[in-house]
Coordinates of C-alpha atoms in Angstrom, one line a residue:
M1 CA -111.3 51.9 79.8
K2 CA -114.7 53.0 78.5
K3 CA -113.9 56.6 79.7
H4 CA -110.8 56.8 77.6
L5 CA -112.5 55.5 74.5
S6 CA -115.3 58.1 74.8
L7 CA -112.7 60.9 75.0
L8 CA -110.9 59.6 71.9
V9 CA -114.2 59.6 69.8
L10 CA -115.1 63.1 70.8
F11 CA -111.6 64.3 69.8
V12 CA -111.9 62.8 66.4
I13 CA -115.3 64.3 65.7
A14 CA -114.1 67.7 66.8
Y15 CA -111.1 67.7 64.5
A16 CA -113.2 66.7 61.6
N17 CA -115.6 69.6 62.1
A18 CA -112.8 72.0 62.3
Q19 CA -111.4 71.0 58.9
E20 CA -114.7 71.6 57.2
K21 CA -114.7 75.3 58.3
K22 CA -113.6 78.0 55.9
T23 CA -110.2 79.5 56.4
P24 CA -110.5 83.3 57.1
N25 CA -108.7 85.8 54.7
K26 CA -105.5 87.3 56.1
A27 CA -103.6 90.4 55.1
K28 CA -100.4 90.1 53.0
D29 CA -98.3 91.2 55.9
S30 CA -99.6 88.4 58.0
I31 CA -98.7 85.6 55.3
I32 CA -95.8 83.5 56.4
K33 CA -93.0 83.6 53.8
T34 CA -91.1 80.4 52.6
E35 CA -87.4 80.3 53.4
V36 CA -84.7 78.0 52.1
V37 CA -82.8 76.3 54.8
N38 CA -79.5 74.7 53.7
V39 CA -78.6 71.8 55.8
V40 CA -74.9 70.8 55.5
T41 CA -74.1 67.3 56.5
S42 CA -71.6 64.4 55.3
Y43 CA -72.8 62.2 52.4
V44 CA -72.3 58.5 52.5
P45 CA -73.1 57.0 49.0
K46 CA -74.7 53.6 48.6
I47 CA -74.8 51.2 45.6
T48 CA -78.6 51.9 45.3
D49 CA -77.8 55.6 44.7
A50 CA -75.9 54.7 41.4
F51 CA -77.5 55.6 38.1
K52 CA -78.1 52.5 36.0
I53 CA -78.6 52.5 32.2
K54 CA -81.8 50.7 31.4
Q55 CA -81.1 50.2 27.7
K56 CA -78.3 50.3 25.1
P57 CA -77.5 54.0 24.5
I58 CA -77.8 55.4 21.0
I59 CA -74.7 57.3 19.8
K60 CA -75.4 60.0 17.3
H61 CA -72.4 61.2 15.2
T62 CA -72.0 64.8 14.5
K63 CA -71.3 66.0 11.1
E64 CA -67.6 66.4 11.9
T65 CA -67.2 62.6 12.6
Q66 CA -69.3 61.2 9.7
K67 CA -67.3 59.4 7.0
K68 CA -67.0 61.1 3.7
A69 CA -68.1 59.3 0.5
L70 CA -65.1 58.5 -1.8
E71 CA -65.5 59.6 -5.4
Y72 CA -63.5 57.7 -8.2
Q73 CA -62.6 59.1 -11.6
I74 CA -61.5 56.6 -14.3
F75 CA -59.7 57.8 -17.3
S76 CA -60.3 55.2 -20.0
V77 CA -57.6 54.9 -22.6
P78 CA -58.3 52.5 -25.6
V79 CA -55.7 49.7 -26.0
A80 CA -55.4 47.5 -29.0
S81 CA -55.6 43.8 -27.8
T82 CA -56.5 40.5 -29.4
F83 CA -56.8 38.7 -26.0
I84 CA -60.1 36.9 -25.6
P85 CA -60.6 35.4 -22.1
K86 CA -61.8 31.9 -22.0
S87 CA -63.6 30.2 -19.2
G88 CA -61.5 27.6 -17.2
A89 CA -61.9 23.9 -17.8
M90 CA -60.4 20.9 -16.2
K91 CA -57.6 19.3 -18.3
K92 CA -57.3 15.6 -18.5
V93 CA -54.0 14.1 -17.4
D94 CA -52.7 11.3 -19.6
L95 CA -51.4 8.7 -17.2
G96 CA -50.8 6.3 -20.0
K97 CA -51.7 2.7 -20.1
R98 CA -51.3 0.9 -16.8
E99 CA -48.7 -1.8 -17.2
K100 CA -49.7 -5.3 -16.2
L101 CA -47.4 -6.9 -13.8
Y102 CA -46.5 -10.6 -13.9
S103 CA -44.9 -12.9 -11.3
N104 CA -42.6 -14.6 -13.8
Y105 CA -40.5 -13.9 -16.9
L106 CA -38.2 -15.7 -19.2
S107 CA -35.7 -14.0 -21.6
V108 CA -33.6 -15.7 -24.2
G109 CA -31.1 -14.1 -26.6
F110 CA -28.2 -14.6 -28.9
G111 CA -25.4 -12.2 -30.0
N112 CA -22.4 -12.0 -32.2
K113 CA -19.2 -13.6 -31.0
I114 CA -21.3 -16.7 -30.3
S115 CA -23.0 -15.3 -27.2
P116 CA -26.1 -17.2 -25.9
F117 CA -28.0 -15.6 -23.1
L118 CA -30.7 -16.9 -20.7
E119 CA -32.4 -15.2 -17.8
A120 CA -35.5 -16.4 -15.8
Y121 CA -37.3 -15.4 -12.7
L122 CA -40.0 -17.7 -11.2
R123 CA -42.1 -17.1 -8.2
Q124 CA -44.8 -19.2 -6.5
N125 CA -47.2 -18.3 -3.7
E126 CA -48.0 -21.3 -1.6
S127 CA -50.5 -19.3 0.5
Y128 CA -51.2 -15.7 1.4
D129 CA -48.2 -15.6 3.8
S130 CA -45.7 -17.9 2.0
E131 CA -43.6 -17.4 -1.2
F132 CA -40.9 -19.3 -3.1
G133 CA -38.8 -17.8 -5.8
A134 CA -35.8 -18.6 -8.1
H135 CA -33.7 -16.4 -10.4
V136 CA -31.2 -17.9 -12.9
K137 CA -28.9 -16.1 -15.4
F138 CA -26.5 -17.5 -17.9
L139 CA -24.2 -15.6 -20.4
L140 CA -21.4 -17.1 -22.6
S141 CA -19.1 -15.4 -25.0
A142 CA -16.8 -17.6 -27.1
N143 CA -13.4 -16.0 -27.7
P144 CA -14.8 -12.5 -28.2
V145 CA -11.5 -10.5 -28.2
E146 CA -9.7 -10.3 -31.5
N147 CA -6.0 -10.7 -32.1
T148 CA -5.1 -12.5 -28.8
E149 CA -2.7 -15.4 -28.5
L150 CA -4.7 -16.9 -25.7
S151 CA -8.4 -17.7 -25.4
S152 CA -10.6 -14.9 -24.1
T153 CA -13.7 -17.0 -23.7
F154 CA -15.8 -16.4 -20.5
Y155 CA -19.1 -17.4 -19.0
N156 CA -21.2 -16.4 -16.0
I157 CA -23.8 -18.6 -14.2
D158 CA -25.9 -17.2 -11.3
L159 CA -28.6 -19.0 -9.3
N160 CA -30.6 -17.5 -6.5
L161 CA -33.3 -19.4 -4.5
F162 CA -35.3 -17.9 -1.6
H163 CA -38.3 -18.6 0.6
T164 CA -40.3 -16.0 2.5
Q165 CA -42.7 -16.8 5.3
Q166 CA -45.0 -14.5 7.2
E167 CA -45.6 -15.7 10.8
R168 CA -48.0 -14.2 13.3
Y169 CA -45.4 -11.9 15.0
F170 CA -42.5 -11.8 12.5
Q171 CA -41.5 -12.4 8.9
W172 CA -38.4 -14.5 7.9
T173 CA -36.6 -15.2 4.7
A174 CA -34.0 -17.8 3.8
G175 CA -32.2 -18.5 0.6
L176 CA -29.2 -19.7 -1.3
D177 CA -26.9 -17.9 -3.8
A178 CA -24.7 -19.9 -6.2
E179 CA -22.4 -18.5 -8.8
K180 CA -19.8 -19.9 -11.2
D181 CA -17.6 -17.7 -13.4
K182 CA -14.9 -18.6 -15.9
Y183 CA -12.3 -16.2 -17.3
N184 CA -8.9 -16.4 -19.1
W185 CA -5.7 -14.5 -18.5
Y186 CA -5.4 -13.7 -22.1
G187 CA -3.5 -10.4 -21.8
L188 CA 0.2 -11.3 -22.5
P189 CA 2.8 -8.5 -22.2
T190 CA 3.6 -6.9 -25.6
N191 CA 7.2 -6.2 -24.7
I192 CA 8.0 -9.9 -24.4
N193 CA 8.3 -12.2 -27.5
F194 CA 6.6 -15.4 -26.5
T195 CA 7.4 -18.4 -28.6
D196 CA 4.7 -20.6 -30.0
A197 CA 5.9 -23.5 -27.8
T198 CA 5.6 -21.3 -24.7
I199 CA 2.1 -20.1 -25.7
S200 CA 0.9 -23.6 -26.3
T201 CA 1.8 -24.7 -22.8
I202 CA 0.1 -21.8 -21.0
E203 CA -3.1 -22.8 -19.1
E204 CA -4.8 -19.5 -19.0
A205 CA -8.2 -20.6 -17.6
Q206 CA -9.4 -19.5 -14.2
S207 CA -12.8 -20.2 -12.6
Y208 CA -14.5 -18.9 -9.5
N209 CA -17.1 -20.6 -7.3
H210 CA -19.3 -18.7 -4.8
F211 CA -21.9 -20.2 -2.5
K212 CA -23.8 -18.2 0.1
V213 CA -26.6 -19.2 2.5
F214 CA -28.5 -16.2 3.9
G215 CA -31.4 -15.4 6.2
Q216 CA -33.4 -12.4 7.4
I217 CA -35.9 -11.9 10.2
K218 CA -38.2 -8.9 10.7
P219 CA -40.2 -8.8 13.9
G220 CA -43.6 -7.1 13.9
D221 CA -43.5 -5.1 17.1
S222 CA -40.1 -4.9 18.7
F223 CA -37.0 -2.8 19.2
L224 CA -35.4 -5.0 16.7
E225 CA -36.1 -3.7 13.2
E226 CA -34.4 -6.5 11.3
A227 CA -31.6 -9.0 11.5
N228 CA -29.5 -10.4 8.7
G229 CA -27.0 -13.3 8.6
A230 CA -25.0 -15.0 5.9
I231 CA -22.4 -17.8 5.5
A232 CA -20.4 -17.7 2.3
F233 CA -17.7 -19.8 0.7
F234 CA -15.5 -18.7 -2.2
S235 CA -12.9 -20.8 -4.1
D236 CA -11.1 -20.9 -7.4
S237 CA -9.2 -23.4 -9.7
F238 CA -5.9 -23.0 -7.7
E239 CA -7.0 -24.3 -4.3
S240 CA -7.7 -20.8 -3.0
V241 CA -10.5 -20.6 -0.4
E242 CA -12.3 -17.9 1.5
F243 CA -14.8 -18.3 4.2
L244 CA -17.1 -15.5 5.4
V245 CA -19.6 -15.3 8.4
D246 CA -21.4 -12.0 8.4
G247 CA -24.3 -10.7 10.6
N248 CA -26.0 -7.4 11.4
A249 CA -28.9 -6.3 13.4
Q250 CA -30.8 -2.9 13.3
F251 CA -32.5 -1.6 16.4
R252 CA -34.9 1.3 16.8
F253 CA -35.5 2.9 20.2
P254 CA -38.3 5.4 20.7
L255 CA -37.3 8.3 22.8
D256 CA -40.6 10.1 23.0
N257 CA -41.2 8.4 26.4
F258 CA -38.6 10.8 27.8
H259 CA -39.8 13.8 25.8
R260 CA -42.6 14.0 23.3
Q261 CA -40.4 16.0 20.8
L262 CA -37.6 13.4 20.6
N263 CA -37.3 11.2 17.6
D264 CA -36.3 7.5 17.4
L265 CA -32.7 6.4 17.9
Y266 CA -31.3 3.8 15.4
I267 CA -28.4 1.5 16.2
N268 CA -26.9 -0.9 13.7
T269 CA -24.6 -3.6 15.0
T270 CA -22.4 -5.9 12.9
I271 CA -20.2 -8.9 13.4
N272 CA -17.9 -10.2 10.7
Y273 CA -15.4 -13.0 10.3
L274 CA -13.3 -13.4 7.2
G275 CA -10.7 -16.2 6.8
G276 CA -8.9 -17.4 3.7
S277 CA -5.8 -18.9 2.2
Y278 CA -3.9 -19.2 -1.0
A279 CA -2.0 -22.3 -2.0
Y280 CA 1.1 -20.3 -3.0
A281 CA 2.5 -16.8 -2.9
Y282 CA 3.6 -15.2 -6.2
D283 CA 7.2 -15.1 -5.3
A284 CA 7.4 -18.2 -3.1
T285 CA 6.0 -21.7 -2.7
T286 CA 4.6 -21.1 0.8
P287 CA 0.9 -20.7 1.4
V288 CA -0.7 -17.3 2.3
D289 CA -3.3 -17.1 5.1
Y290 CA -5.4 -14.2 6.4
R291 CA -8.1 -13.8 9.1
F292 CA -10.1 -10.8 10.4
V293 CA -12.7 -10.6 13.1
T294 CA -14.6 -7.3 13.3
L295 CA -17.3 -6.0 15.7
G296 CA -19.1 -2.8 14.9
V297 CA -21.7 -0.4 16.5
H298 CA -23.3 2.4 14.5
P299 CA -25.9 4.7 16.3
T300 CA -27.7 7.4 14.4
Y301 CA -30.1 10.1 15.5
K302 CA -31.9 12.5 13.2
F303 CA -33.8 15.7 14.1
N304 CA -34.9 19.1 12.8
I305 CA -34.4 22.6 14.1
Q306 CA -36.9 24.6 12.1
D307 CA -35.6 24.1 8.5
L308 CA -32.2 22.7 9.6
A309 CA -32.0 18.9 9.2
I310 CA -29.3 17.3 11.4
Q311 CA -28.0 13.8 11.5
L312 CA -25.7 12.8 14.4
G313 CA -24.0 9.5 14.6
A314 CA -20.8 7.6 15.0
K315 CA -19.2 4.3 13.7
S316 CA -17.0 2.3 16.0
Y317 CA -15.2 -1.0 15.2
F318 CA -13.1 -3.4 17.2
S319 CA -10.9 -5.4 14.7
M320 CA -8.8 -8.4 15.4
D321 CA -6.1 -9.8 13.1
P322 CA -5.0 -13.1 14.6
E323 CA -2.5 -13.8 11.8
N324 CA -0.5 -10.7 12.7
S325 CA -1.5 -10.7 16.4
E326 CA -3.0 -7.2 16.1
N327 CA -6.1 -5.7 17.8
T328 CA -7.3 -2.2 16.9
F329 CA -10.2 0.0 17.8
F330 CA -11.6 2.5 15.3
I331 CA -14.1 5.3 15.7
Y332 CA -15.5 7.5 12.9
P333 CA -18.0 10.4 12.8
D334 CA -21.2 10.1 10.9
V335 CA -22.6 13.7 10.8
E336 CA -24.6 15.5 8.1
I337 CA -26.3 18.9 8.3
S338 CA -28.5 20.3 5.5
Y339 CA -30.4 23.6 5.1
P340 CA -32.8 24.7 2.3
I341 CA -31.6 28.1 1.3
V342 CA -34.4 28.1 -1.3
K343 CA -36.9 25.4 -0.3
D344 CA -37.2 22.5 -2.8
F345 CA -34.8 24.3 -5.2
A346 CA -31.5 24.6 -3.3
N347 CA -30.4 22.6 -0.3
V348 CA -26.8 23.0 1.0
F349 CA -25.3 20.2 3.1
I350 CA -22.1 19.5 4.9
G351 CA -20.9 16.5 6.8
A352 CA -18.1 14.1 7.9
S353 CA -17.9 10.3 7.9
G354 CA -15.5 7.4 7.7
D355 CA -15.5 3.6 7.6
L356 CA -13.6 0.4 7.9
T357 CA -13.7 -2.0 5.0
T358 CA -12.6 -5.6 5.1
N359 CA -11.3 -6.4 1.7
M360 CA -12.1 -9.8 0.2
Y361 CA -10.8 -12.0 -2.6
Q362 CA -14.4 -12.4 -3.8
S363 CA -15.1 -8.6 -4.0
F364 CA -11.8 -8.0 -5.7
T365 CA -12.6 -10.5 -8.5
D366 CA -15.9 -8.7 -9.1
D367 CA -13.9 -5.5 -10.0
N368 CA -11.0 -7.3 -11.8
P369 CA -11.5 -11.0 -12.7
Y370 CA -7.9 -11.2 -14.0
L371 CA -6.2 -11.3 -10.5
S372 CA -3.6 -13.9 -9.5
P373 CA -4.6 -16.1 -6.6
T374 CA -1.7 -14.7 -4.5
L375 CA -3.2 -11.5 -3.0
D376 CA -2.1 -9.6 0.0
M377 CA -5.3 -9.0 2.1
R378 CA -5.7 -6.0 4.4
Q379 CA -8.4 -3.8 5.8
T380 CA -8.9 -0.3 4.3
N381 CA -9.3 2.4 6.9
K382 CA -11.0 5.6 5.7
K383 CA -10.0 7.8 8.7
F384 CA -12.4 10.6 7.7
D385 CA -14.3 11.9 4.7
A386 CA -15.4 15.5 5.0
F387 CA -17.9 16.6 2.3
G388 CA -20.2 19.4 1.4
G389 CA -22.4 20.4 -1.5
I390 CA -25.7 21.6 -2.9
R391 CA -28.7 19.7 -4.3
G392 CA -32.2 20.5 -5.4
K393 CA -34.6 21.0 -8.3
L394 CA -35.2 23.6 -11.0
S395 CA -38.8 24.2 -12.2
H396 CA -39.6 20.6 -11.2
Q397 CA -37.9 19.3 -14.4
F398 CA -34.2 19.6 -13.6
S399 CA -32.7 18.1 -10.6
Y400 CA -29.0 18.5 -9.7
N401 CA -26.5 17.4 -7.1
A402 CA -23.0 18.8 -6.7
K403 CA -20.6 17.5 -4.0
V404 CA -16.9 18.0 -3.0
S405 CA -15.1 15.8 -0.5
Y406 CA -11.8 15.3 1.1
A407 CA -10.8 11.9 2.5
D408 CA -7.8 10.5 4.3
I409 CA -7.5 6.8 3.5
E410 CA -5.1 4.2 4.9
N411 CA -4.4 1.0 2.9
N412 CA -6.2 2.1 -0.3
P413 CA -6.0 -0.8 -2.8
F414 CA -4.7 -0.5 -6.4
F415 CA -4.5 -3.1 -9.2
V416 CA -1.1 -3.5 -10.8
L417 CA 0.4 -6.0 -13.2
N418 CA 2.5 -8.9 -11.9
Q419 CA 6.0 -9.3 -13.5
S420 CA 6.4 -12.2 -15.9
K421 CA 8.5 -15.1 -14.6
S422 CA 9.1 -16.1 -18.2
D423 CA 11.3 -14.4 -20.7
G424 CA 9.1 -15.7 -23.5
S425 CA 11.0 -19.0 -24.2
N426 CA 11.0 -20.8 -20.8
I427 CA 8.0 -22.4 -19.1
A428 CA 9.6 -23.3 -15.8
G429 CA 11.8 -21.6 -13.2
T430 CA 15.2 -22.5 -11.8
N431 CA 13.5 -24.6 -9.1
G432 CA 12.1 -26.9 -11.7
F433 CA 8.4 -25.9 -11.1
T434 CA 6.4 -25.2 -14.2
F435 CA 4.8 -21.7 -14.3
Y436 CA 1.1 -21.4 -13.7
G437 CA -1.1 -19.7 -16.2
Y438 CA -1.1 -16.4 -14.4
E439 CA 2.7 -16.1 -14.0
Y440 CA 3.5 -14.8 -17.5
G441 CA 2.8 -11.1 -16.8
N442 CA -0.8 -11.6 -17.7
S443 CA -2.4 -11.2 -14.2
F444 CA -2.7 -8.5 -11.6
K445 CA -2.0 -8.2 -7.9
V446 CA -3.2 -5.7 -5.2
I447 CA -0.9 -3.2 -3.6
Y448 CA -1.8 -0.6 -0.9
D449 CA -0.9 2.9 -0.1
D450 CA -2.0 5.7 2.2
I451 CA -3.6 8.5 0.2
K452 CA -5.4 11.8 0.5
L453 CA -8.2 12.1 -2.0
I454 CA -10.0 15.2 -3.2
S455 CA -13.1 14.4 -5.2
F456 CA -15.6 16.6 -7.2
F457 CA -18.9 15.1 -8.3
G458 CA -21.8 16.6 -10.2
E459 CA -25.0 15.2 -11.6
V460 CA -28.0 16.6 -13.4
T461 CA -31.2 14.9 -14.6
F462 CA -34.0 16.2 -16.8
D463 CA -37.6 14.8 -16.7
G464 CA -39.5 17.5 -18.5
I465 CA -40.5 15.7 -21.8
K466 CA -43.2 13.1 -21.8
N467 CA -41.9 9.5 -21.6
L468 CA -38.3 10.8 -21.7
T469 CA -35.7 10.9 -18.8
T470 CA -32.1 11.9 -19.4
G471 CA -29.1 13.0 -17.4
A472 CA -25.4 13.2 -17.0
N473 CA -22.8 13.0 -14.3
L474 CA -19.1 13.8 -14.0
Q475 CA -16.4 13.0 -11.3
F476 CA -12.9 14.3 -10.9
N477 CA -10.3 12.8 -8.5
K478 CA -7.1 14.3 -7.3
F479 CA -4.7 11.9 -5.4
T480 CA -1.9 12.6 -3.0
L481 CA 0.1 9.4 -2.5
T482 CA 2.5 8.4 0.2
N483 CA 4.7 5.7 -1.4
E484 CA 3.4 4.9 -4.9
L485 CA 4.2 7.0 -8.0
E486 CA 0.7 7.0 -9.5
P487 CA -2.9 5.9 -8.6
W488 CA -2.6 2.8 -10.7
N489 CA -5.5 1.9 -12.9
I490 CA -7.8 4.6 -11.4
P491 CA -8.8 7.5 -13.7
K492 CA -8.7 11.1 -12.6
I493 CA -11.9 11.9 -14.5
K494 CA -14.9 9.9 -15.6
G495 CA -18.4 10.6 -16.7
E496 CA -21.7 9.2 -18.0
V497 CA -24.6 10.4 -20.1
F498 CA -27.8 8.3 -19.9
G499 CA -31.4 8.4 -21.1
T500 CA -34.5 6.3 -21.4
Y501 CA -37.6 6.7 -23.5
K502 CA -40.7 4.6 -23.1
T503 CA -44.2 4.4 -24.8
N504 CA -46.9 1.8 -24.7
K505 CA -45.2 -0.3 -27.3
W506 CA -41.6 0.9 -27.7
Y507 CA -38.8 1.5 -25.2
A508 CA -35.2 2.6 -25.7
G509 CA -32.2 3.6 -23.6
T510 CA -28.6 4.7 -23.9
N511 CA -25.5 4.9 -21.8
L512 CA -22.4 6.8 -22.9
Y513 CA -19.4 6.2 -20.7
F514 CA -16.2 8.3 -20.6
V515 CA -13.1 7.2 -18.7
G516 CA -10.0 9.4 -18.7
N517 CA -6.3 8.5 -18.9
R518 CA -4.9 6.0 -16.3
K519 CA -1.5 5.0 -15.2
E520 CA -0.2 1.5 -15.2
R521 CA 3.1 -0.4 -14.6
A522 CA 5.0 -2.0 -17.4
Y523 CA 7.8 -4.4 -16.3
D524 CA 10.9 -4.9 -18.2
P525 CA 11.8 -8.5 -19.2
L526 CA 13.8 -10.6 -16.8
P527 CA 16.3 -10.6 -15.4
V528 CA 15.8 -6.8 -14.9
N529 CA 13.3 -6.2 -12.0
T530 CA 12.2 -2.7 -13.0
F531 CA 9.1 -1.1 -14.4
T532 CA 8.1 2.1 -16.1
S533 CA 4.9 4.1 -15.9
I534 CA 2.8 4.0 -19.0
D535 CA -0.5 5.7 -20.0
L536 CA -3.7 3.8 -20.7
K537 CA -5.6 5.9 -23.2
S538 CA -9.0 7.3 -22.3
Y539 CA -12.0 5.7 -24.0
F540 CA -15.6 6.5 -24.9
D541 CA -18.1 3.6 -24.9
V542 CA -21.5 4.1 -26.5
N543 CA -24.3 1.6 -25.7
F544 CA -27.9 1.4 -26.8
N545 CA -30.8 -0.9 -25.8
G546 CA -34.4 -1.0 -26.9
G547 CA -37.4 -3.2 -27.6
Y548 CA -41.0 -3.6 -28.7
H549 CA -44.0 -5.0 -26.8
F550 CA -46.3 -7.1 -28.9
D551 CA -48.7 -7.3 -26.0
D552 CA -48.4 -7.5 -22.2
S553 CA -46.8 -10.9 -22.3
F554 CA -44.4 -11.0 -25.3
S555 CA -41.7 -8.5 -26.3
V556 CA -38.4 -8.5 -28.2
F557 CA -35.2 -6.7 -27.2
L558 CA -32.0 -5.6 -28.9
N559 CA -28.8 -4.5 -27.1
L560 CA -25.9 -2.8 -28.9
N561 CA -22.7 -2.3 -26.9
N562 CA -19.5 -0.6 -27.9
V563 CA -21.2 0.9 -30.9
L564 CA -18.0 2.8 -32.0
N565 CA -16.1 -0.5 -32.1
N566 CA -13.3 0.9 -29.9
S567 CA -10.6 -1.7 -29.0
Y568 CA -9.7 0.1 -25.8
Q569 CA -8.0 -1.4 -22.7
R570 CA -9.8 -1.5 -19.4
F571 CA -6.7 -3.0 -17.9
N572 CA -3.2 -3.0 -19.4
N573 CA -2.8 -5.7 -22.2
F574 CA -6.5 -6.6 -21.8
N575 CA -8.4 -5.3 -24.8
V576 CA -12.2 -5.4 -24.6
Q577 CA -14.6 -6.8 -27.1
G578 CA -15.4 -4.6 -30.2
F579 CA -19.0 -4.0 -31.4
Q580 CA -21.5 -6.3 -29.7
A581 CA -25.1 -7.0 -30.7
M582 CA -27.6 -9.2 -29.0
G583 CA -31.3 -9.7 -29.6
G584 CA -33.9 -11.9 -28.0
L585 CA -37.4 -12.5 -26.8
T586 CA -39.0 -12.0 -23.4
W587 CA -42.1 -13.8 -22.1
K588 CA -43.9 -12.7 -19.0
F589 CA -46.5 -14.9 -17.3
D590 CA -48.3 -15.5 -14.1
S591 CA -47.9 -19.3 -13.5
L592 CA -47.0 -22.4 -15.4
F593 CA -49.5 -24.5 -13.4

């Protein structure tokens, strides 16, 4: 081992000495030249061989790519102008004085023709969730129609009581409506000469009594939106009675559980029983009875497809007529589609509908109080009613609505005169029974016919002047009848112009009614049983109302009706009152206690 180490040391020393020696000069020819040797081999790149940019490169644009500066030249032309711009400022909106609301009011008045008037509304809160209320109205007019052989006095008394209670999970309301009305069959036929003795024996008075108990319930969180029920009793001075039981319930079913874009489905259900009787028929001494039981279901679903609003629905009824042993099922469409051709300014709509109406003695007397208590009661079947039109606004001041419809109606009611049983001198028939006060040709009956009705309706309102709102509407009807000669007592054209004006102290309003010509029957005196068609002239009725507020509590009012003093006939032989004026005082208050 030591031997090898000694040799290694000697070799290192010798090599170091050799390096320190000078290198001898050599001739040029003896110098070794450098040669380039190209070695060709395959190249296998690696990721580490890639060139990586160490910093964000700077791009220098050449002169060809640089943007050129735009130069503008303005040719100023002097223009004569007096416009001086003014800085904007907020404009104060005059909302007017806020009207103070009261819980109670009392109005009393008096008019010509000996017409006292009284109306009152009283309300009392027992607690935060309980309320009682009462509304009463009385109007009397003593013999207001001039030049009549019989008395034309009438009066109306209305009373409404209600109680509302808010429970934890629902709200309920119960109440009572009571009404008593008195009228007279004063319209004797003009083509019959009634003797003084006959006129003195006519008992022309008729009175109506109406009582209704009603209730309503509204659950707080339920599929049931609300339910309503009522029991009503109607009678008159001639032993006529009518009994009504009516109920309906409205349901709302959310469909977003099935799909989040679905809307709610509404279903309205109804049940109705109507029963009544008359002591005598007009042409016989036997009583007249009628009964109807009706069940109905009305689903409705509304949705939008972009700007297209669609309502889909249907009405279905099952009706039973026990008196005639008839059971019938009815179904009607209830569809409407609307589209804004110009949003907020012009919306076109089309649709189709229909309905079943159970006619009632009480509802007929509201339209014509001079009916005889001998009516034929039927249900009116509006098979379909197709309609279309356009509605919208113009410059946020004018609003308009135009509609045209075509309806097919079965058993459409018309009012026509009864034929007089007296020839003017007798007061009893051949059977010895004395005539009732409505059997002298001075009362109306109801007849029915199947019709086709084309109707045009247009309305426009203007609300562009401070404190003033005005408008007008017009309706035109074209009838196609099946059996009857004319649409008795229904005008082909009617219209209205209305307006209201109100300030802090003063208020005023007007209504101008126009009713076109109507057709009516005029019977020949007995023993001939024939009639002729006569014209009831059109009429124009102008009415004004207004008042002045002394303060928030007290005010005076003045109503002027039939200002033109036209003695027109609303029904044949029944002239209306002439000029009517009524003034009075209104007091509003919170509580008497």
